[in-house]
């Protein structure tokens, strides 16, 4: 265990944890967009910037990646931090002017409008979906393609992916609702910013409801080595 | 140029073998594949992913990240206009504009007859001769807008 | 080519014996025609010159009288193709294949071909010897000097000069700690841009926990207008390899990588040949010179991404991944390639190492300033008379480099600024020209040493355009991972484009400054955090130019196309028709002899071709 100070408050923390994790444990708010506890931190949105003082030096670091250390002093807000966060929100607002989650967060951080020309994106490229798909689901159906300003979220060749199982985890994890899915009748539709896919849903043998993509169930069945009829019934109709 | 209808596989296989199927050599492997086909055909990327046992997303991301790779067939002649700093201060943009105008393509594009592909590069280390245009591997130094047409016409 | 039988050397004595054998087989007084086969001279037609020499020597059966050596770049690219006659060091410049038989016959007779000598522009005098040419006089060519003594594809040339003897000394007579101490004492700082003390980096890597340690040579040379590293790798690859070997021994590494950009085909080739030849002689591989030390090197070609010069992105790319940087809260000397301790140094840094160990730290530390030791190679380009590579002692002033070595600004134009440090650096104005070249002093004026790009700009260069150039470059090269860099550079580029195209607004400068602060503070890697430098320094020193663009919609240097107009000065135009031919869009009409031409503004694309060809000042740019 190490002891550190966050905003003047002394807190205990497990070694190896990041400042952001420790702050959350202690109900100290640090804004973030690209962080999720289930996946490897990525450090792309830069909103979680904090000031740390250690070895007598003060510097800005991103809290989702910076590990706690004994005696570390952390400031989660300051004029400098606020100015950076506000500029980042202005940039994101210009990129995604019509995204409600981003508008909301911008307002919360004191930004009402942006100084830049407006584009029209929903996705801000935080790669949470990419990481979830790869690390949690284990299939890696989507990734960030191209470089720099042309960067985009897409499946290879922008074509329907062979490996996607239609689980929709990407949509669940997206912090700004840039990915959506809906089940209509016997089909699930997943809408990514640059392409979409359809999946056949499985029908429950008992109640007749369509309850999950066949591909996803097949994937789980194989992973868990379950018998062929394991998913004949939906969870509600299963013993 | 991708010639004949020979299946892509054996060539890619040979390239992969020369790197002992080492996924860390992905960039080099793709460079060799491109050298063979003049661009990266889709099937080759799929095959590289399968044979190296790495996700296609990774291969595709790498192939679209690096400027050296092209996923579209390229022309018989590759024109590279140097836009490095030294060439820039000596007027490289005007040369690029002139080539764009002459061929009616933008950097990254290929003429309809597949004769030329226009690309830009940042310094080829011949700054003393800027602005530089390289066609295939021939350097033309001290380019001027009014020399562009003649230069292009010397290729067929 | 002199081919010595390849046998693995298994002791320092065998290495020394081989060297003696090579030297004995060579007559130091025999005339040798040295011709630069570097990229610059090749682009100027050096290959034809080389072929012509070969033929001429063949034809006259002069093999015994004249040796021919194709080498890497000696630096004076402006005057290429370059030929030097050794041992006297007679320099012939701008040599063409027609000149060869004359050179050959003169050399055999001991004569000199006067018309191919360099003429000093100040005195009008012909200069015979290479070392007397002003371009070379103020240089201190510790690293580049050997380029003209070595055919990089022949390891014997390097061995003849005592190559790998330093490695042998290190392996048998020095402990790793002693090597590190020596490098620390010499005060060597990284030449890749940051100027981090090399010995300290090695020590941290040596002490880091890990099973395997890697050393890497960074030859990505992403600075778009610099080619120092290319020349070293092309011209003297063994010196880089020897440096890596010494470093690897000190650090305790057995595997090295050379990451070289694919746009440098000759460097890739020569590095490959060098590795192969060193391997055959047992200077790489297992049990080097019988010392028990193992080390091998692989080459990895870059894929055309500036960001891959950054250490963590470079390592990601070496692992076969997308070249995205990661946060460096844990340093790469502790967790780098494959999460193992990894030491990355620049090509020029590595090339300095054998020199330091061979001559001792004290000798090395005599050159330079308090905080910056040794020499630095710059690629001096732009609006300068002597374009090329220059190696100067640290501490020399920018003025000396530009005027004494570089020969000043062409066409009697006025100097405006010099840009150092590439896209991460800044523009330095006239008032700071007496600044000594030193890592810390360049940083103080808002620029940086960088890896060695030095771009000279004159009164016809537009500083807003230069800032836009670098920002556009960086926008295209940003990996796109973090928001400030990806989105911030895009917005900076938009604002600068607006300014240069006449859409600048009040407040744009302040917005650029605000954006700059965020990029500097919050970007993930140094690409983003140093990106504002070209903008901030040009605003700092040339604010009036920004204001002229924004307020008066005027480009004082006449560069920004949307803000200039070309006009014919009817008084001065004799109707010679040169501009008519030069115009790519037929916007100028010939009105007959002695009548001024007519320029159709509707058709004019403002390419400036007419302005360039008119020697009479009859085309006005406003
Ligand atoms: C965007 C970026 C590009 C870089 N490009 C290069 C490069 O092309 N060559 C190089 O040696 N160092 C480059 N560097 C610096 C390297 O990250 C690293 O500091 C250097 O190679 C270390 O070697 P040194 O200590 O010998 O200088 C770059 C850094 C950044 C941030
Ligand atoms: S949450 Fe830390 S950078 Fe996005
Ligand atoms: S900038 Fe064009 S060759 Fe260097």
PDB file of N, CA, C and O in Angstrom, chain A residues 183-212:
ATOM      1  N   UNK A 183     -32.636  -4.687 -32.531  1.00  0.00           N
ATOM      2  CA  UNK A 183     -33.165  -5.975 -32.956  1.00  0.00           C
ATOM      3  C   UNK A 183     -34.551  -5.749 -33.523  1.00  0.00           C
ATOM      4  O   UNK A 183     -35.432  -5.252 -32.840  1.00  0.00           O
ATOM      5  N   UNK A 184     -34.712  -6.097 -34.791  1.00  0.00           N
ATOM      6  CA  UNK A 184     -36.034  -5.976 -35.398  1.00  0.00           C
ATOM      7  C   UNK A 184     -36.415  -7.346 -35.940  1.00  0.00           C
ATOM      8  O   UNK A 184     -35.730  -7.885 -36.800  1.00  0.00           O
ATOM      9  N   UNK A 185     -37.478  -7.902 -35.391  1.00  0.00           N
ATOM     10  CA  UNK A 185     -37.893  -9.235 -35.814  1.00  0.00           C
ATOM     11  C   UNK A 185     -36.783 -10.232 -35.556  1.00  0.00           C
ATOM     12  O   UNK A 185     -36.254 -10.304 -34.447  1.00  0.00           O
ATOM     13  N   UNK A 186     -36.387 -10.927 -36.604  1.00  0.00           N
ATOM     14  CA  UNK A 186     -35.371 -11.961 -36.410  1.00  0.00           C
ATOM     15  C   UNK A 186     -33.963 -11.453 -36.744  1.00  0.00           C
ATOM     16  O   UNK A 186     -33.059 -12.238 -36.961  1.00  0.00           O
ATOM     17  N   UNK A 187     -33.795 -10.132 -36.817  1.00  0.00           N
ATOM     18  CA  UNK A 187     -32.501  -9.614 -37.245  1.00  0.00           C
ATOM     19  C   UNK A 187     -31.956  -8.562 -36.285  1.00  0.00           C
ATOM     20  O   UNK A 187     -32.717  -7.720 -35.782  1.00  0.00           O
ATOM     21  N   UNK A 188     -30.648  -8.650 -36.038  1.00  0.00           N
ATOM     22  CA  UNK A 188     -29.991  -7.581 -35.292  1.00  0.00           C
ATOM     23  C   UNK A 188     -29.217  -6.717 -36.282  1.00  0.00           C
ATOM     24  O   UNK A 188     -28.510  -7.230 -37.131  1.00  0.00           O
ATOM     25  N   UNK A 189     -29.375  -5.417 -36.151  1.00  0.00           N
ATOM     26  CA  UNK A 189     -28.612  -4.478 -36.974  1.00  0.00           C
ATOM     27  C   UNK A 189     -27.601  -3.758 -36.095  1.00  0.00           C
ATOM     28  O   UNK A 189     -27.973  -3.223 -35.051  1.00  0.00           O
ATOM     29  N   UNK A 190     -26.327  -3.774 -36.516  1.00  0.00           N
ATOM     30  CA  UNK A 190     -25.323  -2.971 -35.802  1.00  0.00           C
ATOM     31  C   UNK A 190     -24.895  -1.845 -36.717  1.00  0.00           C
ATOM     32  O   UNK A 190     -24.554  -2.069 -37.878  1.00  0.00           O
ATOM     33  N   UNK A 191     -24.943  -0.627 -36.203  1.00  0.00           N
ATOM     34  CA  UNK A 191     -24.534   0.540 -36.985  1.00  0.00           C
ATOM     35  C   UNK A 191     -23.269   1.147 -36.410  1.00  0.00           C
ATOM     36  O   UNK A 191     -23.271   1.681 -35.310  1.00  0.00           O
ATOM     37  N   UNK A 192     -22.187   1.011 -37.157  1.00  0.00           N
ATOM     38  CA  UNK A 192     -20.962   1.717 -36.797  1.00  0.00           C
ATOM     39  C   UNK A 192     -20.928   3.015 -37.595  1.00  0.00           C
ATOM     40  O   UNK A 192     -21.672   3.169 -38.565  1.00  0.00           O
ATOM     41  N   UNK A 193     -20.011   3.922 -37.230  1.00  0.00           N
ATOM     42  CA  UNK A 193     -19.993   5.193 -37.969  1.00  0.00           C
ATOM     43  C   UNK A 193     -19.775   5.013 -39.468  1.00  0.00           C
ATOM     44  O   UNK A 193     -20.268   5.800 -40.262  1.00  0.00           O
ATOM     45  N   UNK A 194     -19.055   3.981 -39.879  1.00  0.00           N
ATOM     46  CA  UNK A 194     -18.742   3.856 -41.300  1.00  0.00           C
ATOM     47  C   UNK A 194     -19.320   2.637 -42.004  1.00  0.00           C
ATOM     48  O   UNK A 194     -19.141   2.476 -43.200  1.00  0.00           O
ATOM     49  N   UNK A 195     -19.923   1.745 -41.281  1.00  0.00           N
ATOM     50  CA  UNK A 195     -20.592   0.620 -41.939  1.00  0.00           C
ATOM     51  C   UNK A 195     -21.581  -0.038 -40.993  1.00  0.00           C
ATOM     52  O   UNK A 195     -21.644   0.299 -39.811  1.00  0.00           O
ATOM     53  N   UNK A 196     -22.347  -0.963 -41.562  1.00  0.00           N
ATOM     54  CA  UNK A 196     -23.305  -1.649 -40.695  1.00  0.00           C
ATOM     55  C   UNK A 196     -23.338  -3.132 -41.037  1.00  0.00           C
ATOM     56  O   UNK A 196     -22.860  -3.551 -42.103  1.00  0.00           O
ATOM     57  N   UNK A 197     -23.860  -3.925 -40.123  1.00  0.00           N
ATOM     58  CA  UNK A 197     -23.951  -5.364 -40.368  1.00  0.00           C
ATOM     59  C   UNK A 197     -25.281  -5.891 -39.838  1.00  0.00           C
ATOM     60  O   UNK A 197     -25.888  -5.295 -38.956  1.00  0.00           O
ATOM     61  N   UNK A 198     -25.673  -7.019 -40.400  1.00  0.00           N
ATOM     62  CA  UNK A 198     -26.914  -7.648 -39.938  1.00  0.00           C
ATOM     63  C   UNK A 198     -26.609  -9.036 -39.412  1.00  0.00           C
ATOM     64  O   UNK A 198     -25.733  -9.712 -39.939  1.00  0.00           O
ATOM     65  N   UNK A 199     -27.344  -9.443 -38.396  1.00  0.00           N
ATOM     66  CA  UNK A 199     -27.144 -10.776 -37.818  1.00  0.00           C
ATOM     67  C   UNK A 199     -28.478 -11.458 -37.614  1.00  0.00           C
ATOM     68  O   UNK A 199     -29.441 -10.827 -37.169  1.00  0.00           O
ATOM     69  N   UNK A 200     -28.489 -12.739 -37.907  1.00  0.00           N
ATOM     70  CA  UNK A 200     -29.709 -13.501 -37.676  1.00  0.00           C
ATOM     71  C   UNK A 200     -29.818 -13.807 -36.191  1.00  0.00           C
ATOM     72  O   UNK A 200     -28.830 -14.198 -35.555  1.00  0.00           O
ATOM     73  N   UNK A 201     -31.016 -13.624 -35.636  1.00  0.00           N
ATOM     74  CA  UNK A 201     -31.190 -13.902 -34.217  1.00  0.00           C
ATOM     75  C   UNK A 201     -31.710 -15.326 -34.023  1.00  0.00           C
ATOM     76  O   UNK A 201     -32.385 -15.890 -34.879  1.00  0.00           O
ATOM     77  N   UNK A 202     -31.414 -15.875 -32.858  1.00  0.00           N
ATOM     78  CA  UNK A 202     -31.864 -17.226 -32.574  1.00  0.00           C
ATOM     79  C   UNK A 202     -33.247 -17.179 -31.910  1.00  0.00           C
ATOM     80  O   UNK A 202     -33.518 -16.330 -31.063  1.00  0.00           O
ATOM     81  N   UNK A 203     -34.041 -18.162 -32.307  1.00  0.00           N
ATOM     82  CA  UNK A 203     -35.410 -18.212 -31.781  1.00  0.00           C
ATOM     83  C   UNK A 203     -35.437 -19.185 -30.609  1.00  0.00           C
ATOM     84  O   UNK A 203     -34.892 -20.289 -30.703  1.00  0.00           O
ATOM     85  N   UNK A 204     -36.067 -18.793 -29.525  1.00  0.00           N
ATOM     86  CA  UNK A 204     -36.141 -19.661 -28.354  1.00  0.00           C
ATOM     87  C   UNK A 204     -37.117 -20.812 -28.639  1.00  0.00           C
ATOM     88  O   UNK A 204     -38.238 -20.577 -29.110  1.00  0.00           O
ATOM     89  N   UNK A 205     -36.711 -22.034 -28.338  1.00  0.00           N
ATOM     90  CA  UNK A 205     -37.538 -23.205 -28.641  1.00  0.00           C
ATOM     91  C   UNK A 205     -38.838 -23.195 -27.852  1.00  0.00           C
ATOM     92  O   UNK A 205     -39.843 -23.736 -28.264  1.00  0.00           O
ATOM     93  N   UNK A 206     -38.808 -22.585 -26.667  1.00  0.00           N
ATOM     94  CA  UNK A 206     -39.972 -22.608 -25.800  1.00  0.00           C
ATOM     95  C   UNK A 206     -40.916 -21.431 -26.043  1.00  0.00           C
ATOM     96  O   UNK A 206     -42.056 -21.589 -26.433  1.00  0.00           O
ATOM     97  N   UNK A 207     -40.379 -20.206 -25.854  1.00  0.00           N
ATOM     98  CA  UNK A 207     -41.287 -19.055 -25.954  1.00  0.00           C
ATOM     99  C   UNK A 207     -41.368 -18.480 -27.359  1.00  0.00           C
ATOM    100  O   UNK A 207     -42.248 -17.670 -27.654  1.00  0.00           O
ATOM    101  N   UNK A 208     -40.427 -18.874 -28.217  1.00  0.00           N
ATOM    102  CA  UNK A 208     -40.475 -18.390 -29.599  1.00  0.00           C
ATOM    103  C   UNK A 208     -39.940 -16.991 -29.797  1.00  0.00           C
ATOM    104  O   UNK A 208     -39.990 -16.450 -30.885  1.00  0.00           O
ATOM    105  N   UNK A 209     -39.386 -16.392 -28.730  1.00  0.00           N
ATOM    106  CA  UNK A 209     -38.790 -15.064 -28.902  1.00  0.00           C
ATOM    107  C   UNK A 209     -37.421 -15.161 -29.554  1.00  0.00           C
ATOM    108  O   UNK A 209     -36.689 -16.117 -29.322  1.00  0.00           O
ATOM    109  N   UNK A 210     -37.102 -14.111 -30.353  1.00  0.00           N
ATOM    110  CA  UNK A 210     -35.739 -14.013 -30.869  1.00  0.00           C
ATOM    111  C   UNK A 210     -34.894 -13.363 -29.789  1.00  0.00           C
ATOM    112  O   UNK A 210     -35.218 -12.274 -29.336  1.00  0.00           O
ATOM    113  N   UNK A 211     -33.825 -14.024 -29.356  1.00  0.00           N
ATOM    114  CA  UNK A 211     -33.186 -13.483 -28.148  1.00  0.00           C
ATOM    115  C   UNK A 211     -31.704 -13.149 -28.240  1.00  0.00           C
ATOM    116  O   UNK A 211     -31.206 -12.335 -27.466  1.00  0.00           O
ATOM    117  N   UNK A 212     -30.954 -13.705 -29.180  1.00  0.00           N
ATOM    118  CA  UNK A 212     -29.526 -13.323 -29.296  1.00  0.00           C
ATOM    119  C   UNK A 212     -29.017 -13.757 -30.657  1.00  0.00           C
ATOM    120  O   UNK A 212     -29.524 -14.708 -31.246  1.00  0.00           O
TER     121      UNK A 212
END
